[in-house]
DNA sequence: TTCTAATAGTTAGAAAGGCTAATTAATTAT
DNA sequence: ATAATTAATTAGCCTTTCTAACTATTAGAA
Protein backbone atom coordinates (compact mmCIF):
# COMPACT_ATOMS: atom_id res chain seq x y z
CA UNK A 1 0.00 0.00 0.00
CA UNK A 2 2.26 2.78 -1.28
CA UNK A 3 2.00 6.31 0.06
CA UNK A 4 2.06 7.56 -3.50
CA UNK A 5 -0.84 5.41 -4.58
CA UNK A 6 -2.81 6.54 -1.58
CA UNK A 7 -2.10 10.18 -2.23
CA UNK A 8 -3.23 9.72 -5.82
CA UNK A 9 -6.54 8.17 -4.86
CA UNK A 10 -7.18 10.85 -2.32
CA UNK A 11 -6.43 13.79 -4.54
CA UNK A 12 -8.42 12.15 -7.31
CA UNK A 13 -11.47 11.94 -5.08
CA UNK A 14 -11.21 15.56 -4.15
CA UNK A 15 -10.34 17.00 -7.50
CA UNK A 16 -12.52 15.09 -9.91
CA UNK A 17 -15.81 16.54 -8.63
CA UNK A 18 -14.44 20.05 -8.83
CA UNK A 19 -13.36 19.58 -12.40
CA UNK A 20 -16.75 18.13 -13.29
CA UNK A 21 -18.46 21.09 -11.75
CA UNK A 22 -16.38 23.50 -13.76
CA UNK A 23 -17.13 21.57 -16.92
CA UNK A 24 -20.85 21.53 -16.16
CA UNK A 25 -20.82 25.27 -15.61
CA UNK A 26 -19.04 25.89 -18.89
CA UNK A 27 -21.39 23.59 -20.77
CA UNK A 28 -24.38 25.42 -19.36
CA UNK A 29 -22.87 28.74 -20.21
CA UNK A 30 -22.33 27.59 -23.79
CA UNK A 31 -25.92 26.60 -24.22
CA UNK A 32 -28.37 27.75 -26.81
CA UNK A 33 -29.78 24.34 -26.46
CA UNK A 34 -30.19 22.70 -23.08
CA UNK A 35 -27.96 19.70 -23.09
CA UNK A 36 -26.76 17.83 -20.03
CA UNK A 37 -23.35 16.25 -19.61
CA UNK A 38 -24.64 12.70 -20.16
CA UNK A 39 -26.53 13.85 -23.26
CA UNK A 40 -23.41 15.51 -24.51
CA UNK A 41 -21.38 12.40 -23.86
CA UNK A 42 -24.00 10.32 -25.62
CA UNK A 43 -23.85 12.46 -28.72
CA UNK A 44 -20.09 12.38 -28.74
CA UNK A 45 -20.19 8.61 -28.56
CA UNK A 46 -22.70 8.35 -31.37
CA UNK A 47 -20.64 10.74 -33.43
CA UNK A 48 -17.60 8.55 -32.93
CA UNK A 49 -19.40 5.26 -33.44
CA UNK A 50 -22.21 5.90 -35.89
CA UNK A 51 -25.11 3.43 -35.94
CA UNK A 52 -24.19 2.26 -32.47
CA UNK A 53 -26.78 0.36 -30.46
CA UNK A 54 -28.52 1.48 -27.31
CA UNK A 55 -26.71 -1.18 -25.31
CA UNK A 56 -23.26 -0.08 -26.32
CA UNK A 57 -24.19 3.50 -25.56
CA UNK A 58 -25.50 2.46 -22.15
CA UNK A 59 -22.30 0.63 -21.44
CA UNK A 60 -20.23 3.61 -22.44
CA UNK A 61 -22.25 5.95 -20.25
CA UNK A 62 -22.37 3.53 -17.35
CA UNK A 63 -26.15 3.82 -17.16
CA UNK A 64 -28.96 1.29 -17.33
CA UNK A 65 -30.83 0.63 -20.56
CA UNK A 66 -34.05 2.31 -19.40
CA UNK A 67 -32.19 5.44 -18.39
CA UNK A 68 -30.46 5.62 -21.72
CA UNK A 69 -33.69 4.92 -23.55
CA UNK A 70 -35.15 8.02 -21.90
CA UNK A 71 -32.05 10.06 -22.54
CA UNK A 72 -32.22 9.10 -26.20
CA UNK A 73 -35.93 10.00 -26.28
CA UNK A 74 -35.01 13.49 -25.24
CA UNK A 75 -32.37 13.87 -27.90
CA UNK A 76 -34.66 12.43 -30.57
CA UNK A 77 -37.42 14.85 -29.57
CA UNK A 78 -35.00 17.72 -29.94
CA UNK A 79 -34.06 16.29 -33.33
CA UNK A 80 -30.42 16.07 -32.32
CA UNK A 81 -30.14 12.36 -33.08
CA UNK A 82 -32.01 9.79 -35.12
CA UNK A 83 -33.20 6.40 -33.92
CA UNK A 84 -33.54 3.74 -36.60
CA UNK A 85 -33.96 0.00 -36.74
CA UNK A 86 -31.14 -2.29 -37.76
CA UNK A 87 -32.44 -4.40 -40.67
CA UNK A 88 -30.26 -7.41 -39.88
CA UNK A 89 -31.59 -7.63 -36.34
CA UNK A 90 -34.79 -5.76 -35.89
CA UNK A 91 -34.51 -5.79 -32.10
CA UNK A 92 -31.57 -3.46 -32.32
CA UNK A 93 -31.70 0.24 -32.96
CA UNK A 94 -29.14 2.38 -34.71
CA UNK A 95 -28.35 5.83 -33.45
CA UNK A 96 -26.94 8.67 -35.48
CA UNK A 97 -26.40 12.36 -34.96
CA UNK A 98 -28.28 14.85 -37.13
CA UNK A 99 -26.53 17.82 -38.68
CA UNK A 100 -28.08 20.20 -36.16
CA UNK A 101 -27.05 17.80 -33.41
CA UNK A 102 -23.55 17.76 -34.74
CA UNK A 103 -23.45 21.54 -34.86
CA UNK A 104 -24.61 21.82 -31.27
CA UNK A 105 -22.13 19.28 -29.98
CA UNK A 106 -19.31 20.96 -31.77
CA UNK A 107 -20.18 24.42 -30.56
CA UNK A 108 -20.67 23.27 -26.97
CA UNK A 109 -17.37 21.46 -27.20
CA UNK A 110 -15.57 24.45 -28.56
CA UNK A 111 -16.93 26.78 -25.94
CA UNK A 112 -16.25 24.48 -23.01
CA UNK A 113 -12.83 23.63 -24.33
CA UNK A 114 -11.80 27.21 -24.76
CA UNK A 115 -12.99 28.29 -21.31
CA UNK A 116 -11.20 25.33 -19.76
CA UNK A 117 -8.12 26.30 -21.72
CA UNK A 118 -8.51 29.82 -20.43
CA UNK A 119 -8.33 28.57 -16.86
CA UNK A 120 -5.19 26.59 -17.59
CA UNK A 121 -3.44 29.15 -19.73
CA UNK A 122 -1.04 30.23 -17.00
CA UNK A 123 0.40 26.76 -16.54
CA UNK A 124 3.83 25.95 -17.85
CA UNK A 125 4.27 23.53 -20.72
CA UNK A 126 5.70 20.97 -18.37
CA UNK A 127 2.65 21.24 -16.13
CA UNK A 128 0.39 20.86 -19.13
CA UNK A 129 2.28 17.80 -20.26
CA UNK A 130 1.85 16.38 -16.79
CA UNK A 131 -1.88 16.91 -16.94
CA UNK A 132 -2.15 15.51 -20.42
CA UNK A 133 -0.23 12.40 -19.49
CA UNK A 134 -2.19 11.92 -16.30
CA UNK A 135 -5.49 12.21 -18.14
CA UNK A 136 -4.40 9.74 -20.75
CA UNK A 137 -3.42 7.25 -18.08
CA UNK A 138 -6.66 7.76 -16.18
CA UNK A 139 -8.64 7.52 -19.37
CA UNK A 140 -7.20 4.08 -20.00
CA UNK A 141 -7.83 2.96 -16.45
CA UNK A 142 -11.38 4.18 -16.12
CA UNK A 143 -12.53 3.69 -19.68
CA UNK A 144 -13.94 0.22 -19.26
CA UNK A 145 -15.67 0.98 -16.02
CA UNK A 146 -15.23 -1.85 -13.61
CA UNK A 147 -14.77 -4.74 -16.02
CA UNK B 1 -3.89 28.89 -28.55
CA UNK B 2 -1.36 26.13 -27.94
CA UNK B 3 -1.93 22.60 -29.19
CA UNK B 4 -0.95 21.33 -25.77
CA UNK B 5 -3.49 23.47 -23.97
CA UNK B 6 -6.16 22.34 -26.37
CA UNK B 7 -5.28 18.71 -25.94
CA UNK B 8 -5.46 19.13 -22.18
CA UNK B 9 -8.91 20.68 -22.24
CA UNK B 10 -10.15 18.00 -24.53
CA UNK B 11 -8.83 15.05 -22.61
CA UNK B 12 -10.06 16.65 -19.41
CA UNK B 13 -13.58 16.85 -20.81
CA UNK B 14 -13.49 13.22 -21.78
CA UNK B 15 -11.80 11.77 -18.78
CA UNK B 16 -13.32 13.65 -15.87
CA UNK B 17 -16.79 12.14 -16.29
CA UNK B 18 -15.35 8.64 -16.43
CA UNK B 19 -13.40 9.16 -13.25
CA UNK B 20 -16.46 10.55 -11.52
CA UNK B 21 -18.44 7.54 -12.56
CA UNK B 22 -15.87 5.19 -11.14
CA UNK B 23 -15.81 7.13 -7.89
CA UNK B 24 -19.61 7.09 -7.68
CA UNK B 25 -19.61 3.33 -8.18
CA UNK B 26 -17.03 2.81 -5.45
CA UNK B 27 -18.86 5.09 -3.06
CA UNK B 28 -22.07 3.14 -3.62
CA UNK B 29 -20.29 -0.14 -3.13
CA UNK B 30 -18.82 1.07 0.15
CA UNK B 31 -22.15 2.02 1.57
CA UNK B 32 -23.72 0.85 4.77
CA UNK B 33 -25.22 4.24 4.83
CA UNK B 34 -26.65 5.77 1.69
CA UNK B 35 -24.62 8.80 1.01
CA UNK B 36 -24.37 10.60 -2.32
CA UNK B 37 -21.29 12.30 -3.69
CA UNK B 38 -22.58 15.80 -2.92
CA UNK B 39 -23.49 14.72 0.60
CA UNK B 40 -20.06 13.23 1.03
CA UNK B 41 -18.46 16.41 -0.24
CA UNK B 42 -20.62 18.46 2.10
CA UNK B 43 -19.50 16.47 5.11
CA UNK B 44 -15.89 16.71 4.08
CA UNK B 45 -16.25 20.47 3.82
CA UNK B 46 -17.93 20.75 7.20
CA UNK B 47 -15.24 18.55 8.70
CA UNK B 48 -12.59 20.85 7.33
CA UNK B 49 -14.37 24.08 8.19
CA UNK B 50 -16.38 23.44 11.34
CA UNK B 51 -19.28 25.77 12.10
CA UNK B 52 -19.45 26.80 8.48
CA UNK B 53 -22.60 28.48 7.19
CA UNK B 54 -25.06 27.12 4.66
CA UNK B 55 -24.03 29.79 2.17
CA UNK B 56 -20.37 28.91 2.25
CA UNK B 57 -21.25 25.26 1.88
CA UNK B 58 -23.50 26.07 -1.07
CA UNK B 59 -20.71 28.01 -2.68
CA UNK B 60 -18.27 25.18 -2.18
CA UNK B 61 -20.68 22.65 -3.67
CA UNK B 62 -21.71 24.91 -6.51
CA UNK B 63 -25.39 24.45 -5.67
CA UNK B 64 -28.22 26.84 -4.82
CA UNK B 65 -29.19 27.54 -1.23
CA UNK B 66 -32.48 25.63 -1.42
CA UNK B 67 -30.74 22.57 -2.79
CA UNK B 68 -28.16 22.64 -0.05
CA UNK B 69 -30.83 23.27 2.57
CA UNK B 70 -32.49 20.03 1.49
CA UNK B 71 -29.22 18.17 1.29
CA UNK B 72 -28.44 19.30 4.84
CA UNK B 73 -31.91 18.22 5.95
CA UNK B 74 -31.10 14.74 4.81
CA UNK B 75 -27.83 14.61 6.68
CA UNK B 76 -29.39 16.06 9.82
CA UNK B 77 -32.17 13.48 9.70
CA UNK B 78 -29.59 10.74 9.48
CA UNK B 79 -27.82 12.36 12.44
CA UNK B 80 -24.64 12.70 10.45
CA UNK B 81 -24.36 16.44 10.97
CA UNK B 82 -25.77 19.04 13.38
CA UNK B 83 -27.45 22.29 12.43
CA UNK B 84 -27.25 25.03 15.04
CA UNK B 85 -27.93 28.75 15.20
CA UNK B 86 -25.13 31.28 15.37
CA UNK B 87 -25.78 33.44 18.46
CA UNK B 88 -24.15 36.56 17.05
CA UNK B 89 -26.37 36.50 13.98
CA UNK B 90 -29.43 34.37 14.42
CA UNK B 91 -30.12 34.29 10.70
CA UNK B 92 -27.03 32.15 10.19
CA UNK B 93 -26.70 28.47 10.95
CA UNK B 94 -23.62 26.54 11.98
CA UNK B 95 -22.95 23.09 10.67
CA UNK B 96 -20.87 20.42 12.33
CA UNK B 97 -20.27 16.72 11.78
CA UNK B 98 -21.33 14.25 14.45
CA UNK B 99 -19.08 11.44 15.56
CA UNK B 100 -21.15 8.89 13.65
CA UNK B 101 -21.01 11.21 10.65
CA UNK B 102 -17.29 11.41 10.95
CA UNK B 103 -16.99 7.66 11.16
CA UNK B 104 -19.10 7.17 8.06
CA UNK B 105 -17.19 9.74 6.05
CA UNK B 106 -13.91 8.20 7.02
CA UNK B 107 -14.96 4.67 6.22
CA UNK B 108 -16.51 5.66 2.89
CA UNK B 109 -13.33 7.53 2.13
CA UNK B 110 -11.15 4.60 3.02
CA UNK B 111 -13.14 2.15 0.96
CA UNK B 112 -13.35 4.34 -2.11
CA UNK B 113 -9.72 5.27 -1.80
CA UNK B 114 -8.55 1.71 -1.62
CA UNK B 115 -10.61 0.55 -4.57
CA UNK B 116 -9.36 3.48 -6.60
CA UNK B 117 -5.84 2.57 -5.53
CA UNK B 118 -6.52 -1.00 -6.63
CA UNK B 119 -7.29 0.22 -10.13
CA UNK B 120 -4.09 2.24 -10.27
CA UNK B 121 -1.82 -0.30 -8.66
CA UNK B 122 -0.19 -1.38 -11.88
CA UNK B 123 1.03 2.08 -12.76
CA UNK B 124 4.68 2.95 -12.39
CA UNK B 125 5.81 5.38 -9.73
CA UNK B 126 6.57 7.92 -12.38
CA UNK B 127 3.05 7.63 -13.74
CA UNK B 128 1.65 8.02 -10.26
CA UNK B 129 3.73 11.10 -9.67
CA UNK B 130 2.40 12.50 -12.92
CA UNK B 131 -1.15 11.93 -11.80
CA UNK B 132 -0.52 13.34 -8.37
CA UNK B 133 1.05 16.47 -9.75
CA UNK B 134 -1.69 16.92 -12.32
CA UNK B 135 -4.40 16.58 -9.68
CA UNK B 136 -2.71 19.08 -7.43
CA UNK B 137 -2.48 21.57 -10.26
CA UNK B 138 -6.09 21.04 -11.26
CA UNK B 139 -7.20 21.24 -7.67
CA UNK B 140 -5.69 24.70 -7.41
CA UNK B 141 -7.22 25.83 -10.66
CA UNK B 142 -10.73 24.55 -10.09
CA UNK B 143 -10.95 25.04 -6.37
CA UNK B 144 -12.54 28.47 -6.43
CA UNK B 145 -15.05 27.59 -9.07
CA UNK B 146 -15.40 30.41 -11.54
CA UNK B 147 -14.34 33.33 -9.37
C1' DT C 1 -36.64 55.23 16.93
C1' DT C 2 -39.28 53.30 13.56
C1' DC C 3 -39.73 51.96 8.96
C1' DT C 4 -37.23 50.12 4.90
C1' DA C 5 -33.36 47.34 2.76
C1' DA C 6 -30.78 43.62 2.71
C1' DT C 7 -29.34 39.07 4.17
C1' DA C 8 -29.74 33.96 5.58
C1' DG C 9 -32.35 30.13 5.24
C1' DT C 10 -36.60 27.50 4.42
C1' DT C 11 -40.72 25.88 1.98
C1' DA C 12 -43.40 24.77 -2.11
C1' DG C 13 -43.75 22.95 -6.41
C1' DA C 14 -41.95 21.48 -10.84
C1' DA C 15 -38.65 19.19 -13.93
C1' DA C 16 -34.95 16.04 -14.83
C1' DG C 17 -32.47 11.97 -14.42
C1' DG C 18 -31.65 7.83 -12.37
C1' DC C 19 -33.28 3.05 -10.80
C1' DT C 20 -35.99 -1.68 -10.69
C1' DA C 21 -39.60 -4.51 -12.39
C1' DA C 22 -42.58 -5.75 -15.90
C1' DT C 23 -43.58 -5.82 -20.98
C1' DT C 24 -43.03 -6.23 -26.03
C1' DA C 25 -40.80 -7.75 -30.06
C1' DA C 26 -37.39 -10.35 -32.49
C1' DT C 27 -34.02 -13.96 -32.74
C1' DT C 28 -31.75 -18.31 -31.51
C1' DA C 29 -31.70 -22.89 -29.90
C1' DT C 30 -33.88 -27.23 -28.58
C1' DA D 1 -42.79 -25.47 -32.92
C1' DT D 2 -41.91 -24.03 -28.76
C1' DA D 3 -38.83 -22.35 -25.22
C1' DA D 4 -35.17 -19.39 -23.93
C1' DT D 5 -32.53 -15.35 -24.80
C1' DT D 6 -31.70 -10.75 -26.26
C1' DA D 7 -32.77 -5.64 -27.23
C1' DA D 8 -35.26 -2.10 -26.15
C1' DT D 9 -39.34 0.25 -24.09
C1' DT D 10 -42.87 1.38 -20.63
C1' DA D 11 -44.46 2.15 -16.00
C1' DG D 12 -43.79 3.79 -11.62
C1' DC D 13 -40.89 5.42 -8.10
C1' DC D 14 -37.27 8.17 -5.70
C1' DT D 15 -33.73 11.64 -5.47
C1' DT D 16 -31.66 15.80 -6.77
C1' DT D 17 -31.83 19.93 -8.58
C1' DC D 18 -33.97 24.33 -9.87
C1' DT D 19 -36.93 28.90 -9.42
C1' DA D 20 -40.15 31.56 -6.94
C1' DA D 21 -42.22 32.84 -2.88
C1' DC D 22 -41.89 33.22 2.10
C1' DT D 23 -40.04 33.92 7.09
C1' DA D 24 -36.96 35.69 10.29
C1' DT D 25 -33.30 38.56 11.57
C1' DT D 26 -30.15 42.34 11.17
C1' DA D 27 -28.56 46.85 9.37
C1' DG D 28 -29.43 51.34 7.72
C1' DA D 29 -31.87 55.71 6.92
C1' DA D 30 -35.50 59.19 7.96
Coordinates of C-alpha atoms (C1' of nucleotides) in Angstrom, one line a residue:
Chain A
X1 CA 0.0 0.0 0.0
X2 CA 2.3 2.8 -1.3
X3 CA 2.0 6.3 0.1
X4 CA 2.1 7.6 -3.5
X5 CA -0.8 5.4 -4.6
X6 CA -2.8 6.5 -1.6
X7 CA -2.1 10.2 -2.2
X8 CA -3.2 9.7 -5.8
X9 CA -6.5 8.2 -4.9
X10 CA -7.2 10.8 -2.3
X11 CA -6.4 13.8 -4.5
X12 CA -8.4 12.2 -7.3
X13 CA -11.5 11.9 -5.1
X14 CA -11.2 15.6 -4.2
X15 CA -10.3 17.0 -7.5
X16 CA -12.5 15.1 -9.9
X17 CA -15.8 16.5 -8.6
X18 CA -14.4 20.0 -8.8
X19 CA -13.4 19.6 -12.4
X20 CA -16.8 18.1 -13.3
X21 CA -18.5 21.1 -11.8
X22 CA -16.4 23.5 -13.8
X23 CA -17.1 21.6 -16.9
X24 CA -20.8 21.5 -16.2
X25 CA -20.8 25.3 -15.6
X26 CA -19.0 25.9 -18.9
X27 CA -21.4 23.6 -20.8
X28 CA -24.4 25.4 -19.4
X29 CA -22.9 28.7 -20.2
X30 CA -22.3 27.6 -23.8
X31 CA -25.9 26.6 -24.2
X32 CA -28.4 27.7 -26.8
X33 CA -29.8 24.3 -26.5
X34 CA -30.2 22.7 -23.1
X35 CA -28.0 19.7 -23.1
X36 CA -26.8 17.8 -20.0
X37 CA -23.4 16.2 -19.6
X38 CA -24.6 12.7 -20.2
X39 CA -26.5 13.8 -23.3
X40 CA -23.4 15.5 -24.5
X41 CA -21.4 12.4 -23.9
X42 CA -24.0 10.3 -25.6
X43 CA -23.9 12.5 -28.7
X44 CA -20.1 12.4 -28.7
X45 CA -20.2 8.6 -28.6
X46 CA -22.7 8.3 -31.4
X47 CA -20.6 10.7 -33.4
X48 CA -17.6 8.6 -32.9
X49 CA -19.4 5.3 -33.4
X50 CA -22.2 5.9 -35.9
X51 CA -25.1 3.4 -35.9
X52 CA -24.2 2.3 -32.5
X53 CA -26.8 0.4 -30.5
X54 CA -28.5 1.5 -27.3
X55 CA -26.7 -1.2 -25.3
X56 CA -23.3 -0.1 -26.3
X57 CA -24.2 3.5 -25.6
X58 CA -25.5 2.5 -22.1
X59 CA -22.3 0.6 -21.4
X60 CA -20.2 3.6 -22.4
X61 CA -22.3 6.0 -20.3
X62 CA -22.4 3.5 -17.4
X63 CA -26.1 3.8 -17.2
X64 CA -29.0 1.3 -17.3
X65 CA -30.8 0.6 -20.6
X66 CA -34.1 2.3 -19.4
X67 CA -32.2 5.4 -18.4
X68 CA -30.5 5.6 -21.7
X69 CA -33.7 4.9 -23.6
X70 CA -35.1 8.0 -21.9
X71 CA -32.1 10.1 -22.5
X72 CA -32.2 9.1 -26.2
X73 CA -35.9 10.0 -26.3
X74 CA -35.0 13.5 -25.2
X75 CA -32.4 13.9 -27.9
X76 CA -34.7 12.4 -30.6
X77 CA -37.4 14.8 -29.6
X78 CA -35.0 17.7 -29.9
X79 CA -34.1 16.3 -33.3
X80 CA -30.4 16.1 -32.3
X81 CA -30.1 12.4 -33.1
X82 CA -32.0 9.8 -35.1
X83 CA -33.2 6.4 -33.9
X84 CA -33.5 3.7 -36.6
X85 CA -34.0 0.0 -36.7
X86 CA -31.1 -2.3 -37.8
X87 CA -32.4 -4.4 -40.7
X88 CA -30.3 -7.4 -39.9
X89 CA -31.6 -7.6 -36.3
X90 CA -34.8 -5.8 -35.9
X91 CA -34.5 -5.8 -32.1
X92 CA -31.6 -3.5 -32.3
X93 CA -31.7 0.2 -33.0
X94 CA -29.1 2.4 -34.7
X95 CA -28.3 5.8 -33.5
X96 CA -26.9 8.7 -35.5
X97 CA -26.4 12.4 -35.0
X98 CA -28.3 14.9 -37.1
X99 CA -26.5 17.8 -38.7
X100 CA -28.1 20.2 -36.2
X101 CA -27.0 17.8 -33.4
X102 CA -23.6 17.8 -34.7
X103 CA -23.5 21.5 -34.9
X104 CA -24.6 21.8 -31.3
X105 CA -22.1 19.3 -30.0
X106 CA -19.3 21.0 -31.8
X107 CA -20.2 24.4 -30.6
X108 CA -20.7 23.3 -27.0
X109 CA -17.4 21.5 -27.2
X110 CA -15.6 24.5 -28.6
X111 CA -16.9 26.8 -25.9
X112 CA -16.3 24.5 -23.0
X113 CA -12.8 23.6 -24.3
X114 CA -11.8 27.2 -24.8
X115 CA -13.0 28.3 -21.3
X116 CA -11.2 25.3 -19.8
X117 CA -8.1 26.3 -21.7
X118 CA -8.5 29.8 -20.4
X119 CA -8.3 28.6 -16.9
X120 CA -5.2 26.6 -17.6
X121 CA -3.4 29.2 -19.7
X122 CA -1.0 30.2 -17.0
X123 CA 0.4 26.8 -16.5
X124 CA 3.8 26.0 -17.9
X125 CA 4.3 23.5 -20.7
X126 CA 5.7 21.0 -18.4
X127 CA 2.6 21.2 -16.1
X128 CA 0.4 20.9 -19.1
X129 CA 2.3 17.8 -20.3
X130 CA 1.8 16.4 -16.8
X131 CA -1.9 16.9 -16.9
X132 CA -2.2 15.5 -20.4
X133 CA -0.2 12.4 -19.5
X134 CA -2.2 11.9 -16.3
X135 CA -5.5 12.2 -18.1
X136 CA -4.4 9.7 -20.8
X137 CA -3.4 7.3 -18.1
X138 CA -6.7 7.8 -16.2
X139 CA -8.6 7.5 -19.4
X140 CA -7.2 4.1 -20.0
X141 CA -7.8 3.0 -16.5
X142 CA -11.4 4.2 -16.1
X143 CA -12.5 3.7 -19.7
X144 CA -13.9 0.2 -19.3
X145 CA -15.7 1.0 -16.0
X146 CA -15.2 -1.9 -13.6
X147 CA -14.8 -4.7 -16.0
Chain B
X1 CA -3.9 28.9 -28.5
X2 CA -1.4 26.1 -27.9
X3 CA -1.9 22.6 -29.2
X4 CA -1.0 21.3 -25.8
X5 CA -3.5 23.5 -24.0
X6 CA -6.2 22.3 -26.4
X7 CA -5.3 18.7 -25.9
X8 CA -5.5 19.1 -22.2
X9 CA -8.9 20.7 -22.2
X10 CA -10.2 18.0 -24.5
X11 CA -8.8 15.1 -22.6
X12 CA -10.1 16.7 -19.4
X13 CA -13.6 16.8 -20.8
X14 CA -13.5 13.2 -21.8
X15 CA -11.8 11.8 -18.8
X16 CA -13.3 13.7 -15.9
X17 CA -16.8 12.1 -16.3
X18 CA -15.3 8.6 -16.4
X19 CA -13.4 9.2 -13.3
X20 CA -16.5 10.6 -11.5
X21 CA -18.4 7.5 -12.6
X22 CA -15.9 5.2 -11.1
X23 CA -15.8 7.1 -7.9
X24 CA -19.6 7.1 -7.7
X25 CA -19.6 3.3 -8.2
X26 CA -17.0 2.8 -5.5
X27 CA -18.9 5.1 -3.1
X28 CA -22.1 3.1 -3.6
X29 CA -20.3 -0.1 -3.1
X30 CA -18.8 1.1 0.2
X31 CA -22.2 2.0 1.6
X32 CA -23.7 0.8 4.8
X33 CA -25.2 4.2 4.8
X34 CA -26.7 5.8 1.7
X35 CA -24.6 8.8 1.0
X36 CA -24.4 10.6 -2.3
X37 CA -21.3 12.3 -3.7
X38 CA -22.6 15.8 -2.9
X39 CA -23.5 14.7 0.6
X40 CA -20.1 13.2 1.0
X41 CA -18.5 16.4 -0.2
X42 CA -20.6 18.5 2.1
X43 CA -19.5 16.5 5.1
X44 CA -15.9 16.7 4.1
X45 CA -16.2 20.5 3.8
X46 CA -17.9 20.8 7.2
X47 CA -15.2 18.6 8.7
X48 CA -12.6 20.9 7.3
X49 CA -14.4 24.1 8.2
X50 CA -16.4 23.4 11.3
X51 CA -19.3 25.8 12.1
X52 CA -19.5 26.8 8.5
X53 CA -22.6 28.5 7.2
X54 CA -25.1 27.1 4.7
X55 CA -24.0 29.8 2.2
X56 CA -20.4 28.9 2.3
X57 CA -21.2 25.3 1.9
X58 CA -23.5 26.1 -1.1
X59 CA -20.7 28.0 -2.7
X60 CA -18.3 25.2 -2.2
X61 CA -20.7 22.6 -3.7
X62 CA -21.7 24.9 -6.5
X63 CA -25.4 24.5 -5.7
X64 CA -28.2 26.8 -4.8
X65 CA -29.2 27.5 -1.2
X66 CA -32.5 25.6 -1.4
X67 CA -30.7 22.6 -2.8
X68 CA -28.2 22.6 -0.1
X69 CA -30.8 23.3 2.6
X70 CA -32.5 20.0 1.5
X71 CA -29.2 18.2 1.3
X72 CA -28.4 19.3 4.8
X73 CA -31.9 18.2 5.9
X74 CA -31.1 14.7 4.8
X75 CA -27.8 14.6 6.7
X76 CA -29.4 16.1 9.8
X77 CA -32.2 13.5 9.7
X78 CA -29.6 10.7 9.5
X79 CA -27.8 12.4 12.4
X80 CA -24.6 12.7 10.5
X81 CA -24.4 16.4 11.0
X82 CA -25.8 19.0 13.4
X83 CA -27.5 22.3 12.4
X84 CA -27.3 25.0 15.0
X85 CA -27.9 28.8 15.2
X86 CA -25.1 31.3 15.4
X87 CA -25.8 33.4 18.5
X88 CA -24.2 36.6 17.1
X89 CA -26.4 36.5 14.0
X90 CA -29.4 34.4 14.4
X91 CA -30.1 34.3 10.7
X92 CA -27.0 32.2 10.2
X93 CA -26.7 28.5 11.0
X94 CA -23.6 26.5 12.0
X95 CA -23.0 23.1 10.7
X96 CA -20.9 20.4 12.3
X97 CA -20.3 16.7 11.8
X98 CA -21.3 14.2 14.5
X99 CA -19.1 11.4 15.6
X100 CA -21.2 8.9 13.6
X101 CA -21.0 11.2 10.6
X102 CA -17.3 11.4 10.9
X103 CA -17.0 7.7 11.2
X104 CA -19.1 7.2 8.1
X105 CA -17.2 9.7 6.1
X106 CA -13.9 8.2 7.0
X107 CA -15.0 4.7 6.2
X108 CA -16.5 5.7 2.9
X109 CA -13.3 7.5 2.1
X110 CA -11.1 4.6 3.0
X111 CA -13.1 2.2 1.0
X112 CA -13.4 4.3 -2.1
X113 CA -9.7 5.3 -1.8
X114 CA -8.6 1.7 -1.6
X115 CA -10.6 0.5 -4.6
X116 CA -9.4 3.5 -6.6
X117 CA -5.8 2.6 -5.5
X118 CA -6.5 -1.0 -6.6
X119 CA -7.3 0.2 -10.1
X120 CA -4.1 2.2 -10.3
X121 CA -1.8 -0.3 -8.7
X122 CA -0.2 -1.4 -11.9
X123 CA 1.0 2.1 -12.8
X124 CA 4.7 2.9 -12.4
X125 CA 5.8 5.4 -9.7
X126 CA 6.6 7.9 -12.4
X127 CA 3.1 7.6 -13.7
X128 CA 1.6 8.0 -10.3
X129 CA 3.7 11.1 -9.7
X130 CA 2.4 12.5 -12.9
X131 CA -1.2 11.9 -11.8
X132 CA -0.5 13.3 -8.4
X133 CA 1.0 16.5 -9.7
X134 CA -1.7 16.9 -12.3
X135 CA -4.4 16.6 -9.7
X136 CA -2.7 19.1 -7.4
X137 CA -2.5 21.6 -10.3
X138 CA -6.1 21.0 -11.3
X139 CA -7.2 21.2 -7.7
X140 CA -5.7 24.7 -7.4
X141 CA -7.2 25.8 -10.7
X142 CA -10.7 24.6 -10.1
X143 CA -11.0 25.0 -6.4
X144 CA -12.5 28.5 -6.4
X145 CA -15.1 27.6 -9.1
X146 CA -15.4 30.4 -11.5
X147 CA -14.3 33.3 -9.4
Chain C
dT1 C1' -36.6 55.2 16.9
dT2 C1' -39.3 53.3 13.6
dC3 C1' -39.7 52.0 9.0
dT4 C1' -37.2 50.1 4.9
dA5 C1' -33.4 47.3 2.8
dA6 C1' -30.8 43.6 2.7
dT7 C1' -29.3 39.1 4.2
dA8 C1' -29.7 34.0 5.6
dG9 C1' -32.4 30.1 5.2
dT10 C1' -36.6 27.5 4.4
dT11 C1' -40.7 25.9 2.0
dA12 C1' -43.4 24.8 -2.1
dG13 C1' -43.8 23.0 -6.4
dA14 C1' -41.9 21.5 -10.8
dA15 C1' -38.6 19.2 -13.9
dA16 C1' -34.9 16.0 -14.8
dG17 C1' -32.5 12.0 -14.4
dG18 C1' -31.7 7.8 -12.4
dC19 C1' -33.3 3.1 -10.8
dT20 C1' -36.0 -1.7 -10.7
dA21 C1' -39.6 -4.5 -12.4
dA22 C1' -42.6 -5.8 -15.9
dT23 C1' -43.6 -5.8 -21.0
dT24 C1' -43.0 -6.2 -26.0
dA25 C1' -40.8 -7.8 -30.1
dA26 C1' -37.4 -10.3 -32.5
dT27 C1' -34.0 -14.0 -32.7
dT28 C1' -31.7 -18.3 -31.5
dA29 C1' -31.7 -22.9 -29.9
dT30 C1' -33.9 -27.2 -28.6
Chain D
dA1 C1' -42.8 -25.5 -32.9
dT2 C1' -41.9 -24.0 -28.8
dA3 C1' -38.8 -22.3 -25.2
dA4 C1' -35.2 -19.4 -23.9
dT5 C1' -32.5 -15.4 -24.8
dT6 C1' -31.7 -10.7 -26.3
dA7 C1' -32.8 -5.6 -27.2
dA8 C1' -35.3 -2.1 -26.1
dT9 C1' -39.3 0.3 -24.1
dT10 C1' -42.9 1.4 -20.6
dA11 C1' -44.5 2.2 -16.0
dG12 C1' -43.8 3.8 -11.6
dC13 C1' -40.9 5.4 -8.1
dC14 C1' -37.3 8.2 -5.7
dT15 C1' -33.7 11.6 -5.5
dT16 C1' -31.7 15.8 -6.8
dT17 C1' -31.8 19.9 -8.6
dC18 C1' -34.0 24.3 -9.9
dT19 C1' -36.9 28.9 -9.4
dA20 C1' -40.2 31.6 -6.9
dA21 C1' -42.2 32.8 -2.9
dC22 C1' -41.9 33.2 2.1
dT23 C1' -40.0 33.9 7.1
dA24 C1' -37.0 35.7 10.3
dT25 C1' -33.3 38.6 11.6
dT26 C1' -30.2 42.3 11.2
dA27 C1' -28.6 46.9 9.4
dG28 C1' -29.4 51.3 7.7
dA29 C1' -31.9 55.7 6.9
dA30 C1' -35.5 59.2 8.0

